[in-house]
Tab-separated table of C-alpha atoms and ligand atoms in Angstrom:
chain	number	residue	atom	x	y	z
A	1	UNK	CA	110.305	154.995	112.954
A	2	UNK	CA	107.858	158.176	112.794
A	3	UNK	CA	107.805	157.884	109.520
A	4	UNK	CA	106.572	154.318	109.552
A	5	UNK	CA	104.214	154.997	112.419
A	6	UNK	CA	102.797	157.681	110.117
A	7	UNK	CA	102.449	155.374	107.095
A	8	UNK	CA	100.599	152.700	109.516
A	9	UNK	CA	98.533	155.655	110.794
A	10	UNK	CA	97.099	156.610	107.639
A	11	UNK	CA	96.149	152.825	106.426
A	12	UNK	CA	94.901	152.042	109.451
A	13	UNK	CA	93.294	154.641	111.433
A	14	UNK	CA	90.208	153.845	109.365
A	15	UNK	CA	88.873	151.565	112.029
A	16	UNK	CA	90.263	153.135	115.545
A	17	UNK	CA	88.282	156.420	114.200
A	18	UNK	CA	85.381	154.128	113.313
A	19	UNK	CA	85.149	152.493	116.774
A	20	UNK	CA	85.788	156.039	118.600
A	21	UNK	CA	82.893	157.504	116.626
A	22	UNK	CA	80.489	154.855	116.905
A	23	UNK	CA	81.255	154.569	121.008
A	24	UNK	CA	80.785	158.136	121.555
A	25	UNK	CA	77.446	158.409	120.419
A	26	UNK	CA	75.115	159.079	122.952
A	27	UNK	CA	72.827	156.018	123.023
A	28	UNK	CA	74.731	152.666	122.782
A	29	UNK	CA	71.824	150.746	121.505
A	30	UNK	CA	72.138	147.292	120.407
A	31	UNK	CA	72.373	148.760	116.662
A	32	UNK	CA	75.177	150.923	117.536
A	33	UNK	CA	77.154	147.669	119.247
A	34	UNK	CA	76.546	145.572	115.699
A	35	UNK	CA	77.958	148.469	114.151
A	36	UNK	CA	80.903	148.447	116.080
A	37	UNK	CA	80.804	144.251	115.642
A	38	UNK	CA	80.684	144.914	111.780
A	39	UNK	CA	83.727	147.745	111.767
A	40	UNK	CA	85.735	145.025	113.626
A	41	UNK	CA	84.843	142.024	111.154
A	42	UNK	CA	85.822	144.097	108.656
A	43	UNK	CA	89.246	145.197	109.653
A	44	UNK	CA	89.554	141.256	109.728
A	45	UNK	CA	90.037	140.840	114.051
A	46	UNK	CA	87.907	137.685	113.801
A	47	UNK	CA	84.831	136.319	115.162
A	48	UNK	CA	85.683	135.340	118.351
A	49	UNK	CA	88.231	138.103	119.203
A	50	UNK	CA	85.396	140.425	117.887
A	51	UNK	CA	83.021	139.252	120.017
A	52	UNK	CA	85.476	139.217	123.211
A	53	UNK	CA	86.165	142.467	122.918
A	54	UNK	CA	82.692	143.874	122.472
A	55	UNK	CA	81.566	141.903	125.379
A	56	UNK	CA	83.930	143.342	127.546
A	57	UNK	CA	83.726	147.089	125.876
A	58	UNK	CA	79.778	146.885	126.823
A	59	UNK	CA	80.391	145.680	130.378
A	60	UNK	CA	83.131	148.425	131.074
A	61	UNK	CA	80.881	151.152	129.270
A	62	UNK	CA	78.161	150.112	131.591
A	63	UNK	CA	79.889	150.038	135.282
A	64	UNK	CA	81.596	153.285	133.341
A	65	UNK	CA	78.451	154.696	133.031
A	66	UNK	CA	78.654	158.270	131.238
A	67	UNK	CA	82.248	158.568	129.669
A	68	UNK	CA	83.770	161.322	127.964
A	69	UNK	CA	85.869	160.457	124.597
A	70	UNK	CA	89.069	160.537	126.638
A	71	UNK	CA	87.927	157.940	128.878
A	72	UNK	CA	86.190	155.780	125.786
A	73	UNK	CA	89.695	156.232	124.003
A	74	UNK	CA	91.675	154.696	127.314
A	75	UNK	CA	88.748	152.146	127.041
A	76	UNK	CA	89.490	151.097	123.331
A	77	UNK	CA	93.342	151.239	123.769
A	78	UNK	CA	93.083	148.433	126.715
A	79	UNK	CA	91.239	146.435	125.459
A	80	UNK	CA	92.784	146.324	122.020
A	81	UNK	CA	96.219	146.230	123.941
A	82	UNK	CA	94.624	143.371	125.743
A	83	UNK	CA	93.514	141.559	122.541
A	84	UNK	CA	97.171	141.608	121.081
A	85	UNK	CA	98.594	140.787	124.031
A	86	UNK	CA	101.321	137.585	124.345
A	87	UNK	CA	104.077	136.122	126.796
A	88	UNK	CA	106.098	134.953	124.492
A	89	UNK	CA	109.168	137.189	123.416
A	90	UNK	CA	108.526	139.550	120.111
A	91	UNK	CA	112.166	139.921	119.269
A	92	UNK	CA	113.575	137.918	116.580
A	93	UNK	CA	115.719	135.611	118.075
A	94	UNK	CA	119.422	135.998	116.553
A	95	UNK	CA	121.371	135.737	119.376
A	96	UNK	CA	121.892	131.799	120.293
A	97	UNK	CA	124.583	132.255	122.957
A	98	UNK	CA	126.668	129.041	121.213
A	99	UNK	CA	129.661	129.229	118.597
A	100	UNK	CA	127.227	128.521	116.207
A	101	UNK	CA	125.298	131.219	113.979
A	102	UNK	CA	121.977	131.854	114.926
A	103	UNK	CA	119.503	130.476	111.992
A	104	UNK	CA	116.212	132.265	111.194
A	105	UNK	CA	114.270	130.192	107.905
A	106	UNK	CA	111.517	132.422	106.099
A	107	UNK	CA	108.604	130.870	104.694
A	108	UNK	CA	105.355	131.842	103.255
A	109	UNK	CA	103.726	131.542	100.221
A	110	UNK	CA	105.692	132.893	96.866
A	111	UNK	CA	104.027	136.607	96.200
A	112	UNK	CA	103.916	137.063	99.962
A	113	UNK	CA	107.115	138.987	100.509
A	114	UNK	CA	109.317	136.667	101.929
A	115	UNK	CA	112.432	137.505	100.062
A	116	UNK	CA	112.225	141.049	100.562
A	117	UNK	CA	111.553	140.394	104.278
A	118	UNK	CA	114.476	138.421	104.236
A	119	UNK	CA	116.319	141.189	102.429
A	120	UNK	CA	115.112	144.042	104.944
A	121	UNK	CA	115.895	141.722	107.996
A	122	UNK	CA	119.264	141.278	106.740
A	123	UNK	CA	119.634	145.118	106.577
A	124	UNK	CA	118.260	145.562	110.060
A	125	UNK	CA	120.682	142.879	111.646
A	126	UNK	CA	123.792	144.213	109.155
A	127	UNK	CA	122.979	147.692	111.047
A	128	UNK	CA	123.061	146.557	114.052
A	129	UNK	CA	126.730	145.418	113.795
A	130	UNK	CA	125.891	141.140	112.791
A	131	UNK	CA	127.637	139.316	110.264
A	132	UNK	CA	124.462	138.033	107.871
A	133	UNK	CA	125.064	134.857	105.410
A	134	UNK	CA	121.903	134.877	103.212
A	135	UNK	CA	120.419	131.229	101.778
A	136	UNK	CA	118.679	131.434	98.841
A	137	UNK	CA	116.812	128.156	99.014
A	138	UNK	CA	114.311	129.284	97.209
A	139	UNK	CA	114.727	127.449	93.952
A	140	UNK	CA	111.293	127.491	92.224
A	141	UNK	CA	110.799	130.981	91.592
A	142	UNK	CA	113.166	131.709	89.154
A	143	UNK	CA	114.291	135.296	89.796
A	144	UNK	CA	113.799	134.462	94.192
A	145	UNK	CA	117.622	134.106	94.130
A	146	UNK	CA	118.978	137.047	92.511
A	147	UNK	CA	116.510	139.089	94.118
A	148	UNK	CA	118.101	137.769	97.460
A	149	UNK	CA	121.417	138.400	96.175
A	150	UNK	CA	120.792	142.014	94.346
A	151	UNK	CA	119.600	142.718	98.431
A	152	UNK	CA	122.452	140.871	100.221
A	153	UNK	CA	125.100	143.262	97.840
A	154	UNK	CA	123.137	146.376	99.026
A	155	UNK	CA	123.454	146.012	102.727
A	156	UNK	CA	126.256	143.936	103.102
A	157	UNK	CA	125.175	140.544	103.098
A	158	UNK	CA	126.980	137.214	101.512
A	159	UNK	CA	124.530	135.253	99.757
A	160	UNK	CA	124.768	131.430	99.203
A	161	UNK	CA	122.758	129.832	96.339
A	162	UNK	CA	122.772	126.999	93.979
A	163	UNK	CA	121.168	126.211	90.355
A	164	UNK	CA	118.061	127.363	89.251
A	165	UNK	CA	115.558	124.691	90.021
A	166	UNK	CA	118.275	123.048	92.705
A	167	UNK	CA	117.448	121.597	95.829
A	168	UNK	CA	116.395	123.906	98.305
A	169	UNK	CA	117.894	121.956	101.137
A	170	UNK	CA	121.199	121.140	99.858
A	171	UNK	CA	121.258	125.174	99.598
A	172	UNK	CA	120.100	125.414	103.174
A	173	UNK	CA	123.015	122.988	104.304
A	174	UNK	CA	125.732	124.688	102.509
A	175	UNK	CA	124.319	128.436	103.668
A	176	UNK	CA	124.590	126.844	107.569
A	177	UNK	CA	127.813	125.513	106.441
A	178	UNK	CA	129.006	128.589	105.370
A	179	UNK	CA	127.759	130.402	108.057
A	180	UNK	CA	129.856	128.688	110.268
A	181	UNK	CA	132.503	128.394	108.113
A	182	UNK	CA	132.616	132.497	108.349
A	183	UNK	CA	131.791	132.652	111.740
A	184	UNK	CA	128.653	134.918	111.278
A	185	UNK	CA	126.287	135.865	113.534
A	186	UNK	CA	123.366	134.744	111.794
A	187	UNK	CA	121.993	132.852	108.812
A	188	UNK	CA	118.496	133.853	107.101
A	189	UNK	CA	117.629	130.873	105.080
A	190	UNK	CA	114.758	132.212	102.351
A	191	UNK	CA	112.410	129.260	100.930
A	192	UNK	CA	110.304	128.193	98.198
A	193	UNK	CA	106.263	128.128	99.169
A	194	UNK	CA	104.692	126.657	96.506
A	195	UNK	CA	101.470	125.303	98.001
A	196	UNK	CA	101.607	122.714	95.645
A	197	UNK	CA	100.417	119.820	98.178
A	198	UNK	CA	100.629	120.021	102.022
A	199	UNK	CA	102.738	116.669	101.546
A	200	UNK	CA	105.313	118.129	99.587
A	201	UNK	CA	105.519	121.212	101.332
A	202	UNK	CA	105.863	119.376	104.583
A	203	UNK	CA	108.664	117.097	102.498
A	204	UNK	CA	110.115	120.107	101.337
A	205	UNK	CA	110.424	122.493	104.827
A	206	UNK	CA	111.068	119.349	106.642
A	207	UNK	CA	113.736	118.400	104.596
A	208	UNK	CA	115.329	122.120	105.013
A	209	UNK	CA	114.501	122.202	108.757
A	210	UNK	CA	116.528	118.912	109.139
A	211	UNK	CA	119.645	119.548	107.438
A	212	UNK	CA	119.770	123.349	109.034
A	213	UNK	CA	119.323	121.144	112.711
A	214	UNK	CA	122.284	118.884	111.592
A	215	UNK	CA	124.725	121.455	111.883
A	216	UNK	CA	122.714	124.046	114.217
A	217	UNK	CA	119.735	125.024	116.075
A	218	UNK	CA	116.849	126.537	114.403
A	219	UNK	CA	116.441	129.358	116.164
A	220	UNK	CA	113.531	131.033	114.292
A	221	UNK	CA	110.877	129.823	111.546
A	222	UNK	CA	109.159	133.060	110.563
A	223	UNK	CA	105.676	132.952	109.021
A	224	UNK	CA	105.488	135.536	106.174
A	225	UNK	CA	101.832	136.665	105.950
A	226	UNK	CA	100.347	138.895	103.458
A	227	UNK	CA	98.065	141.377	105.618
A	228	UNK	CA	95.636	142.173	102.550
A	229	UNK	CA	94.793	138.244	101.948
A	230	UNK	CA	92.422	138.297	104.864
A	231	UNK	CA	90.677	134.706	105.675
A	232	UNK	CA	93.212	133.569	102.469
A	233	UNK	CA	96.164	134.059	104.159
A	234	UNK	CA	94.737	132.526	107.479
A	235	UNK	CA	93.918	129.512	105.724
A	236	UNK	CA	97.743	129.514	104.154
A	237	UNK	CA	98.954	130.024	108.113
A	238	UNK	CA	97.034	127.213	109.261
A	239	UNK	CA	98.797	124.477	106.789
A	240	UNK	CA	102.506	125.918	107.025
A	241	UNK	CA	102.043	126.090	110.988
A	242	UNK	CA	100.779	122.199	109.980
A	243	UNK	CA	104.039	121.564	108.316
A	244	UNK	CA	106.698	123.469	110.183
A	245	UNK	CA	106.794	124.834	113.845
A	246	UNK	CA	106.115	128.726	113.470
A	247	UNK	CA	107.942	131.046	116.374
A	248	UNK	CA	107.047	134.323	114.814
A	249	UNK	CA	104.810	136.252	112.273
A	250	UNK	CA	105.768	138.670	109.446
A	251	UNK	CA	102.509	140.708	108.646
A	252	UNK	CA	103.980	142.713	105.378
A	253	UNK	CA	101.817	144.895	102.795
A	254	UNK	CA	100.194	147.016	106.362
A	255	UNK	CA	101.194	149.657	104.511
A	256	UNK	CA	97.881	148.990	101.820
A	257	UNK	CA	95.274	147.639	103.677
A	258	UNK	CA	92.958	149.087	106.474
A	259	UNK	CA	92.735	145.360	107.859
A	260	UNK	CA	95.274	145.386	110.444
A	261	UNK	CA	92.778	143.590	112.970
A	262	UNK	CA	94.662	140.754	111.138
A	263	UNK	CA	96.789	141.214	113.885
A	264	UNK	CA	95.032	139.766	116.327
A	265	UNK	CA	93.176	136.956	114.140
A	266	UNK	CA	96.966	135.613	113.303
A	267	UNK	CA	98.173	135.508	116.859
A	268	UNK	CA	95.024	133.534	117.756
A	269	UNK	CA	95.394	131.451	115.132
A	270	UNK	CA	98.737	130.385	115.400
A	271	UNK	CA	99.468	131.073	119.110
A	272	UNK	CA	102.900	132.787	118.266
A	273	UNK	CA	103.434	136.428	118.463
A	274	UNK	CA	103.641	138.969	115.119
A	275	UNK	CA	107.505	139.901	115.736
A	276	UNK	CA	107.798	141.747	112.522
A	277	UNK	CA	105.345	143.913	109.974
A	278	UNK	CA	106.147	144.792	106.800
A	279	UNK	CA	105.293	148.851	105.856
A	280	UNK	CA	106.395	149.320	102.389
A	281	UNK	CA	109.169	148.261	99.785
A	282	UNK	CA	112.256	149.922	100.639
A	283	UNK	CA	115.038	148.436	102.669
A	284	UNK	CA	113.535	150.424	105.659
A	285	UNK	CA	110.261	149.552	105.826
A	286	UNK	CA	110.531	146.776	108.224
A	287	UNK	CA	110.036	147.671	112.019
A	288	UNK	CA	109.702	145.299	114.466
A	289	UNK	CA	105.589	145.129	115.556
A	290	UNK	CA	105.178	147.318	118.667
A	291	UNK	CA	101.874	146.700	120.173
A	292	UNK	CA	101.327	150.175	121.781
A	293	UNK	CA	102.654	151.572	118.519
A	294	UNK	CA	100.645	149.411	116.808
A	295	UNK	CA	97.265	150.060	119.079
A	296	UNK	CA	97.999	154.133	118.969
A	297	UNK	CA	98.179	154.370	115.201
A	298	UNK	CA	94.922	152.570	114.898
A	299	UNK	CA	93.189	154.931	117.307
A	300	UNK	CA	94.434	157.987	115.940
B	1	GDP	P1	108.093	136.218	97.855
B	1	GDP	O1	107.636	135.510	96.620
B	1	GDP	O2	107.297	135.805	99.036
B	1	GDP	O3	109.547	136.103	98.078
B	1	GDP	O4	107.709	137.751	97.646
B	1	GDP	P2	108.622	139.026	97.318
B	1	GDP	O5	109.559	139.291	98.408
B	1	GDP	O6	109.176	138.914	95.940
B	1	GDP	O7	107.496	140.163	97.379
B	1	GDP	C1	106.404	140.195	96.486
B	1	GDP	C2	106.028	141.655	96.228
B	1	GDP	O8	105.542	142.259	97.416
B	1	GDP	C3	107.208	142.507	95.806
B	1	GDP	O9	106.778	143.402	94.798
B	1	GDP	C4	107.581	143.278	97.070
B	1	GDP	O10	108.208	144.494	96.802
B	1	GDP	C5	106.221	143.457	97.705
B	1	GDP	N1	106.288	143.661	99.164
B	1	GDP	C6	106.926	142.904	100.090
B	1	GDP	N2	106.715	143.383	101.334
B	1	GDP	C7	105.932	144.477	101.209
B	1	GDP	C8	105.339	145.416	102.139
B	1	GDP	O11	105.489	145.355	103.368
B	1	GDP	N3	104.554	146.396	101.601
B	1	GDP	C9	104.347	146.510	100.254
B	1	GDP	N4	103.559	147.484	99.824
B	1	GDP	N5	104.870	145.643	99.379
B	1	GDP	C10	105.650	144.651	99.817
């Protein structure tokens, strides 16, 4: 975990140092609050977030009236907090309560990093003493399935797949089945996001999502996001969240990008939390997305 903190620290610290600097100068003319308008634009918060959170920095600079960098920093660290802020729960959700396993389905566009979030996630939930069944409904991408299963051997995962080119729901049904079958804990189903046409990715998801609910509750649909897509990848979000019901973000590639205001442009977006970001390659570089963690390593 501090060694992932320290790898978010260094891509992202770019823009806490930014805003400390600019805040601290002396006169905060209207300049210097378009400068601190532009740092957060380009970090990717968003307009609207941006322009929340510089509206309520002014006023609290103002009643604050001189301010010392300590007090600026507390400043900056609340109101970020505030800006990522969400009820709902930012835990993955694997534990159903029922005799059924918990199911978790991973989509995203292809190139995003679903599989190897699926991959890592498996890992995590292996460690943490869960029986894993891995689907590898991803049928379009040719190598998406022995990818999965070249992860599932290397932390202890079964993996369930079908011909190249198959259908991806018929492999969802017979991972669930399996699951069951098994008794495991949990079943990650990966998928196919070819953003072919929104119709036949709705046909497609919807036709996974349904046979997964025959047999057991969806307990998850995570939204795999590449952070350094920007606007791109908040357009993608908007159609899958069309398509499918979204409970949680994965924000992977934070490890190369200063843009982790992404973050907050995401959650506003979608209206679910980010439960998951994504720090590196390696089976350990998914941690689960700690706000405070999150908000510290950006300040420096
Ligand atoms: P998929 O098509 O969505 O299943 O994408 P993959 O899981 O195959 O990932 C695409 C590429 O992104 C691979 O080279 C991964 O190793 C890489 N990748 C995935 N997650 C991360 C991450 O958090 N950070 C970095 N730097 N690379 C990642």
């Amino acid at each position: 975990l501090v060694r992932l903190r320290a790898r978010l620290a260094r891509s992202q610290n770019a823009l806490g140092k930014g805003l400390l600097t600019l805040l601290s100068r002396e006169h905060l003319d209207e300049d210097t609050w378009e400068e601190i308008e532009d740092t957060l634009l380009t970090a990717d918060v968003g307009v609207v977030p941006t322009q929340e959170l510089v509206e309520r920095l002014r006023e609290r600079v103002r009643v604050l009236g001189t301010r010392t960098p300590q007090e600026l920093r507390t400043l900056l660290r609340e109101e970020l907090l505030q800006l990522i802020a969400t009820d709902a729960p930012r835990a993955v959700n694997t534990e159903n309560g029922l005799e059924t396993p918990a199911v978790v389905m991973v989509v995203g566009v292809n190139g995003t990093g679903k599989t190897t979030t699926t991959g890592k996630l498996a890992r995590v939930l292996v460690a943490d003493g869960k029986s894993v069944v891995l689907g590898a409904a991803d049928t379009f991408r040719a190598a998406a399935a022995d990818q999965l299963q070249t992860w599932g051997e290397r932390v202890g995962a079964r993996t369930v797949r079908g011909p190249e080119g198959g259908d991806p729901a018929s492999i969802a049904f017979d991972a669930v089945k399996e699951g069951i079958a098994d008794q495991a804990d949990v079943v990650l189903v990966d998928t196919a996001g070819r953003l072919h046409t929104k119709a036949g990715l709705m046909d497609e998801l919807g036709k996974v999502k349904r046979v997964v609910e025959k047999q057991a509750p969806l307990d998850e649909v995570l939204l795999v996001l590449d952070a350094t897509t920007g606007q791109n990848g908040l357009v993608q979000a908007r159609v899958f969240a069309e398509v499918v019901d979204i409970t949680g973000i994965v924000l992977t590639k934070l490890d190369g990008t200063a843009k982790g205001g992404i973050v907050v442009a995401v959650q506003r977006e979608l209206g679910v939390p980010v439960k998951l970001i994504g720090l590196g390659e390696g089976p350990d570089d998914l941690a689960p997305f700690d706000p405070e963690a999150f908000v510290d390593a950006l300040i420096g």
